[in-house]
Amino acid sequence: MNIALEAPYLPLAGKRLRQETSRDDRIKFGLMAVIGLYLVVALGAPLFVMLSKSLSTYRFDLAAFEFQVSDETGAKWGPVVTADALNRTLGAVAEGDLASSADGRLAATKFFPDFSFRSPVHYRIRGTTDDAAFLAGSTLEKGTEWREYDSGTFRRIMLRPARTLGLDNFKTYFSTPALARSIYNSVLMAAISTVVTISIAFALAYGLTRSCMPLKGLFRGILAIPILVPSLLPGIALVYLFGNQGIFKDWLLGYSIYGPIGIVIGSVFFTLPHAFLIILTALSIADARHYEAAASLKASKWRTFTTVTLPGARFGLVSAAFVVFTLVITDFGLPKVIGGQYGMLAVDIYKQVIGQQNFEMGAVVSVILLVPAILAFAVDRRMQKRQVALLSARAVPYVPKPNVRMDTICFAFACLVSFFILGMIAMCQIAAVVKFWPYDLTLTAKNFAFDLMDGGGWSAYANSIRLALLTALFGSVIVFAGAYMVEKADAFRFGRNVFHFLAMMPMAVPGMVLGLAYIFFFNNPANPLNAIYGTMTILVVSTVTHFYTVAHLTALTALKQMDPEFESVAASLKQPFHRLFFRVTLPVCLPAILNIAIYLFVNAMTTVSAVVFLYASDTKLASVAVLNMDDAGDIAPAAAMGMMIFYTNVAAKLIHALLARGLLARTQAWR
Amino acid sequence: MRHALSIEPTPTGIARAPEVAAPYLEISDLWKSYGDFVALRDISLSIAKGEFICFLGPSGCGKTTLLRAIAGLDLQSNGRILQGGRNISTLPASNRDYGIVFQSYALFPNLTIEQNIAFGLENAGRSRAEIATRVNELLATVGLSEQSKKYPAQLSGGQQQRIALARAIAISPGLLLLDEPLSALDAKVRVHLRHEIKSLQRKLGVTTIMVTHDQEEALAMADRIVVMNHGVIEQVGSPTEIYSHPKTLFVADFIGETNQFAAKVLKDGAVEIGHSAFDCSTKDLEAGTTATAVVRPVDIIPHGAHAHVVSAVDRPATPQNLIDAEVREMEFLGMFWRTRLTAPRLGERTLVADFSVNAVRRLNIETGGVIQVEIPRDRLLLFPRSA
Amino acid sequence: MNRHMFLMLAGAMSVALPAIATAQTELTVYTAVEAVDLDRYKATFEKSHPDITINWVRDSTGVMTAKLLAEKDNPQADVVWGLAATSLLLLKTEGMLEAYQPKGVEALDKKFVDKDNPPSWVGMDAYVAALCYNTVEGEKLGLKAPKSWDDLTKPEYKGHVIMPNPASSGTGFLDVSGWMQMWGEEKAWSFMDKLHENISAYTHSGSKPCKMAGAGEAVVGVSFEFPGAKAKSAGAPIDIIFPTEGSGWEAEATAIIAGTANLEAAKTLVDWSVTKEANEMYNAGYAVVAYPGVAKPVEHLPSDIAAKMIDNDFEWAANNRATILKEWQKRYDAKSEPKS
């Protein structure tokens, strides 16, 4: 091939060379396909099925039913007429009322205004299609055979709706005030909680990074506590603290804790650690030189704050805000416990599916809940991308100088927040060991006799630990292998991008939505994976998927810190990638992998939202038991189970710390 | 344009005479594009066995891209690469035969020095003892035998670089690729290592390609330099060729320092700069061609003050190339004086000239003085301006 | 995933090795009965029928119903035991139940048996709408215990009454359907309009109002008798009140899932469920059972509960459920703001 001298561009795009694949490439490609397939099966396909389910509607198809009415003797039959024709002349059922749900019923007598059950007239009914279904009393009848009923029985004829595709579910949703109202409520609650949480978290993080207040380590520890409990627990604590029999009921000035107030307080409790950590990181990377510059320019404290501190942390603030917003709007446990009659989207999904068996409407609410979550997620991703460029490697860490007034204020505030957090946990602890709040305050262990309550008993607790361990184990493996493929596989750019997108998706998918999508997808006899429905496997899969993104990002960050040329060096040394992986990549990333494992463990212990739709009788979980016991009114045992989860997570954290220290001492000697 | 790089150009596609040894590495018609951006444009290059080649050019010129194409790390869009007669154009990196050292060294942080060096030796049927012997030998070669049990983070940058080198040559590759291996080091260590790498390369006789943006490094180390710019090879040649006979203005400008003047060819052998005519080799350029005239500061010869011509025995100057200049500034740079001169004959432009300490003392050159300098006819290079 | 592989392997093995299985029939039985009672039922039944093993799958009524409906096209259960009759009617209208006339069903009270012949479900026991009244909190607030449904609409109870949401709770729906059947739709709606003014919360579960009343979170909980008795035993200061007008009720019932591979064993279990022996066991928790003359009084409950039960038309309730709930949600769910 000889390229003409004057050819300014590539000779022929189509002739591009392709690299021969090495064995490594094929193995990597295979691995990526496997993990990509995992994400498609565990995320993409279920969501797609759910979306289509939300468009699956039930409608009375009046043209599918035909009637015939006899004369008074019951022998001579009138003309055959469809229900549709009758309705057009009578206008008995408005067009809008034809939309129905899976258990919709329409009395056949509606089309016969002069119907009387005492009349000797007989009625015949049949379907025009094989699928047309109606009930005679409670007996299901189908098909095109004529069936004859006397008028007494005809009173009990109910037409059943037929399944079609359309937007009827969405129309019904938006025309049901209680449901549509939830959108407003959810957004409002999320917005208020975000503002409050971010303010508190910022003040705390500011105190920890910019003041010389004492006990910083202790406060950090306390602020991590809410992550270790299910979001139901602050709800339960609030019932005891501010409920009608609450210790501090009067503080609410007559307002009820059941509703927005409880939701906001509880949301602040369980989202605070997330916001705090993000903002703390943002403030920690501040460049001391900016402060020196401000000081040299004789800028006032306030001016320094607004021109240096705030702008420096603004990406952290925005990021934290989106995280809190998403957490609150998608959380289900807290509003379930403390929300009272205040409708929230995530609770609506549960109500529709578990309470009313209206899966289609559950899917509709899910789709609606996806919108704000995905929006928040998309905006946040954009912001994050811009932030990277702002970080400078040469920044000088800021070291605060003592300032008695400032330090005292920060310390006092941190104490206040810590009391709030510890108070909530302490309240649950007290509730868990008291005999009959508030009438009999003697101590007892009976609330821990879970086997005597609904909810799942101690086996639920054992299941939770099993789920958490399996999730931590398989999740770490899948997530790390996936992140490795995204970061280190040097070919298949397209596949990697698709993969990365799938890995980022779970962040935007609320747990309830994921759980419901799993029902639709896996609970289908035509699905070859149907076998995992109702097993521990589906719980592990859903939990790994639900918490995939953060784990993926953690793994990615660790991998990005590795020299990108390791793979090239290994290839030049003719070493297979797996040798490099096990000898270098894995040991170097071990701390990150341990962090992923503990993250997955803790979340598997506390999560309710996805698994609430997926557990089976022999795979009940402790967190779900908290929900169900609270649901049944057994609040004290619910608190007790919640505390068991808390203790377990604390223990897990301690073991993790010990393990990390032990392992690191051996494998990270080079650090 | 085509670039044939052997000393005697042998156009590709034409059968070579059997007595001419085939080049060890032969790159032909290589292109690389990223979307619309063409990173490498029609690169052809032959490298003989045992040669030390430097790819030199500013950042973004495509030198690293070319190296990575040779390594199989970034596949070229088009073109052929032969190594030792084997077509490696599309082979995956692991099936090629080279050792590589990166700017970051890419030492495995959790492995000790000896484990790092042994990494490529294991898994290839060698016994433990064999590996240990080889590792010790390599450690001795790079002079770091005492550090074998340490981790990379415990070594200095220069030591890490030597370990990376030892690791790369451990498997006795046919080709050694060095991607800016010295640029992360401080100046002194760099000069020292420069020498070490070169002598190691001589000793091993391994064909070596080094990518660098440092012209000094390239001049000092390379047998031949490949100067690249905008994805194109500007010139290939030995360091002295490149320095003394740059083929393009870019090469002249990139390597060494230059004074540049707008010039016009007056007739064969004479150009106009400013308002004066200068003697100069005009090669094939027609009269009236506009060009850039280039002279290096070190090539300017001082002839003393007061328009007094110092006799130049071995370098007879034509009178036209002798100009009067006023010394505006003098800067002492240790080895020489850098002066800034203004000469009415050159128009408004400042002429930078480097004079030896000796010459300055002898000729009594000082700021504000007027001296006569010569722009030697054969050192005045002419590059036609592209339209 | 390894686990998945293991499952598949295990599945393949169980298919490949059917010879190992003995003549033992395993029945998968879905149930919403209290967990503590299940072991007794299982032990007693299996003692007299050693060739059949019961595998319980237990969950709350709502979840069980959702599960059964979700598995409509691929049922996993052989028998449903102790699920609300209204839920079973829902399954029946989906054609999911196998009609069967159990041996000895004639002995049961007619209102506990499906009207069709052969019946699709047979009842076991009843739970009856009742009020749980917290005497301590009532005294603090100077309230008098309500005697009738109508009393609950009195202004002094404003914000003190809690009831289950009929849309999500079977108990809530039996209350509403009970009022409608007693008073007719129009009167029932006007009653609920007034009641709504006094309601502090509509709970998701039917037993929760009673427990909330027991814990003093509410003064009056509209619930049913069983959790009331339980809460009282646990020390809750409550009275269990059966309103004078009468109470709606729900039967816990048993049915065979159509298409079961173990039809004979399923029939055996359902036959047993209508026996006197079984009914005596139901009486341990429930004051009203399907077999007349068996019930003995339950602690904390009056002995004449059966007399309070209205004449319940399950079919009417099931067929009008969707319409009633739609109206209910329109009227009461829209006011979603919490009450202070």
PDB file of N, CA, C and O in Angstrom, chain C residues 193-215:
ATOM      1  N   ASP C 193     -67.739  10.127  56.594  1.00  0.00           N
ATOM      2  CA  ASP C 193     -67.375  11.539  56.481  1.00  0.00           C
ATOM      3  C   ASP C 193     -67.160  12.139  57.868  1.00  0.00           C
ATOM      4  O   ASP C 193     -66.196  12.855  58.121  1.00  0.00           O
ATOM      5  N   LYS C 194     -68.103  11.815  58.762  1.00  0.00           N
ATOM      6  CA  LYS C 194     -67.988  12.362  60.116  1.00  0.00           C
ATOM      7  C   LYS C 194     -66.832  11.714  60.877  1.00  0.00           C
ATOM      8  O   LYS C 194     -66.088  12.378  61.584  1.00  0.00           O
ATOM      9  N   LEU C 195     -66.712  10.404  60.703  1.00  0.00           N
ATOM     10  CA  LEU C 195     -65.643   9.682  61.389  1.00  0.00           C
ATOM     11  C   LEU C 195     -64.269  10.224  60.970  1.00  0.00           C
ATOM     12  O   LEU C 195     -63.370  10.389  61.793  1.00  0.00           O
ATOM     13  N   HIS C 196     -64.174  10.507  59.676  1.00  0.00           N
ATOM     14  CA  HIS C 196     -62.896  10.987  59.131  1.00  0.00           C
ATOM     15  C   HIS C 196     -62.402  12.218  59.889  1.00  0.00           C
ATOM     16  O   HIS C 196     -61.195  12.393  60.083  1.00  0.00           O
ATOM     17  N   GLU C 197     -63.349  13.053  60.340  1.00  0.00           N
ATOM     18  CA  GLU C 197     -62.965  14.254  61.078  1.00  0.00           C
ATOM     19  C   GLU C 197     -62.236  13.905  62.370  1.00  0.00           C
ATOM     20  O   GLU C 197     -61.448  14.695  62.870  1.00  0.00           O
ATOM     21  N   ASN C 198     -62.528  12.747  62.915  1.00  0.00           N
ATOM     22  CA  ASN C 198     -61.934  12.370  64.199  1.00  0.00           C
ATOM     23  C   ASN C 198     -60.690  11.491  64.064  1.00  0.00           C
ATOM     24  O   ASN C 198     -60.002  11.247  65.039  1.00  0.00           O
ATOM     25  N   ILE C 199     -60.456  11.005  62.865  1.00  0.00           N
ATOM     26  CA  ILE C 199     -59.363  10.039  62.672  1.00  0.00           C
ATOM     27  C   ILE C 199     -58.009  10.755  62.733  1.00  0.00           C
ATOM     28  O   ILE C 199     -57.810  11.794  62.104  1.00  0.00           O
ATOM     29  N   SER C 200     -57.090  10.188  63.514  1.00  0.00           N
ATOM     30  CA  SER C 200     -55.747  10.782  63.547  1.00  0.00           C
ATOM     31  C   SER C 200     -54.856  10.146  62.500  1.00  0.00           C
ATOM     32  O   SER C 200     -53.959  10.791  61.978  1.00  0.00           O
ATOM     33  N   ALA C 201     -55.095   8.889  62.202  1.00  0.00           N
ATOM     34  CA  ALA C 201     -54.268   8.253  61.167  1.00  0.00           C
ATOM     35  C   ALA C 201     -54.965   7.003  60.655  1.00  0.00           C
ATOM     36  O   ALA C 201     -55.694   6.335  61.386  1.00  0.00           O
ATOM     37  N   TYR C 202     -54.739   6.719  59.378  1.00  0.00           N
ATOM     38  CA  TYR C 202     -55.163   5.445  58.807  1.00  0.00           C
ATOM     39  C   TYR C 202     -53.917   4.581  58.686  1.00  0.00           C
ATOM     40  O   TYR C 202     -52.974   4.953  57.996  1.00  0.00           O
ATOM     41  N   THR C 203     -53.906   3.475  59.378  1.00  0.00           N
ATOM     42  CA  THR C 203     -52.689   2.658  59.382  1.00  0.00           C
ATOM     43  C   THR C 203     -52.703   1.659  58.234  1.00  0.00           C
ATOM     44  O   THR C 203     -53.732   1.364  57.649  1.00  0.00           O
ATOM     45  N   HIS C 204     -51.521   1.153  57.963  1.00  0.00           N
ATOM     46  CA  HIS C 204     -51.375   0.172  56.891  1.00  0.00           C
ATOM     47  C   HIS C 204     -51.915  -1.187  57.324  1.00  0.00           C
ATOM     48  O   HIS C 204     -52.522  -1.900  56.550  1.00  0.00           O
ATOM     49  N   SER C 205     -51.664  -1.524  58.576  1.00  0.00           N
ATOM     50  CA  SER C 205     -52.064  -2.859  59.017  1.00  0.00           C
ATOM     51  C   SER C 205     -53.284  -2.792  59.929  1.00  0.00           C
ATOM     52  O   SER C 205     -53.557  -1.785  60.569  1.00  0.00           O
ATOM     53  N   GLY C 206     -54.021  -3.902  59.990  1.00  0.00           N
ATOM     54  CA  GLY C 206     -55.279  -3.928  60.722  1.00  0.00           C
ATOM     55  C   GLY C 206     -55.126  -4.090  62.211  1.00  0.00           C
ATOM     56  O   GLY C 206     -55.978  -3.658  62.981  1.00  0.00           O
ATOM     57  N   SER C 207     -54.017  -4.687  62.650  1.00  0.00           N
ATOM     58  CA  SER C 207     -53.874  -4.885  64.083  1.00  0.00           C
ATOM     59  C   SER C 207     -53.197  -3.688  64.747  1.00  0.00           C
ATOM     60  O   SER C 207     -53.251  -3.517  65.944  1.00  0.00           O
ATOM     61  N   LYS C 208     -52.551  -2.859  63.909  1.00  0.00           N
ATOM     62  CA  LYS C 208     -51.789  -1.761  64.475  1.00  0.00           C
ATOM     63  C   LYS C 208     -52.643  -0.779  65.293  1.00  0.00           C
ATOM     64  O   LYS C 208     -52.215  -0.349  66.359  1.00  0.00           O
ATOM     65  N   PRO C 209     -53.868  -0.408  64.846  1.00  0.00           N
ATOM     66  CA  PRO C 209     -54.641   0.562  65.639  1.00  0.00           C
ATOM     67  C   PRO C 209     -54.835   0.097  67.074  1.00  0.00           C
ATOM     68  O   PRO C 209     -54.739   0.898  67.998  1.00  0.00           O
ATOM     69  N   CYS C 210     -55.060  -1.197  67.228  1.00  0.00           N
ATOM     70  CA  CYS C 210     -55.289  -1.702  68.573  1.00  0.00           C
ATOM     71  C   CYS C 210     -54.013  -1.568  69.403  1.00  0.00           C
ATOM     72  O   CYS C 210     -54.040  -1.198  70.567  1.00  0.00           O
ATOM     73  N   LYS C 211     -52.884  -1.873  68.753  1.00  0.00           N
ATOM     74  CA  LYS C 211     -51.618  -1.786  69.478  1.00  0.00           C
ATOM     75  C   LYS C 211     -51.251  -0.339  69.763  1.00  0.00           C
ATOM     76  O   LYS C 211     -50.679  -0.020  70.800  1.00  0.00           O
ATOM     77  N   MET C 212     -51.598   0.546  68.831  1.00  0.00           N
ATOM     78  CA  MET C 212     -51.346   1.969  69.042  1.00  0.00           C
ATOM     79  C   MET C 212     -52.187   2.470  70.205  1.00  0.00           C
ATOM     80  O   MET C 212     -51.730   3.251  71.041  1.00  0.00           O
ATOM     81  N   ALA C 213     -53.434   2.001  70.262  1.00  0.00           N
ATOM     82  CA  ALA C 213     -54.286   2.377  71.389  1.00  0.00           C
ATOM     83  C   ALA C 213     -53.696   1.816  72.671  1.00  0.00           C
ATOM     84  O   ALA C 213     -53.645   2.484  73.703  1.00  0.00           O
ATOM     85  N   GLY C 214     -53.211   0.592  72.594  1.00  0.00           N
ATOM     86  CA  GLY C 214     -52.612  -0.033  73.765  1.00  0.00           C
ATOM     87  C   GLY C 214     -51.414   0.751  74.264  1.00  0.00           C
ATOM     88  O   GLY C 214     -51.177   0.880  75.458  1.00  0.00           O
ATOM     89  N   ALA C 215     -50.641   1.329  73.325  1.00  0.00           N
ATOM     90  CA  ALA C 215     -49.442   2.070  73.701  1.00  0.00           C
ATOM     91  C   ALA C 215     -49.760   3.522  74.012  1.00  0.00           C
ATOM     92  O   ALA C 215     -48.853   4.298  74.317  1.00  0.00           O
TER      93      ALA C 215
END
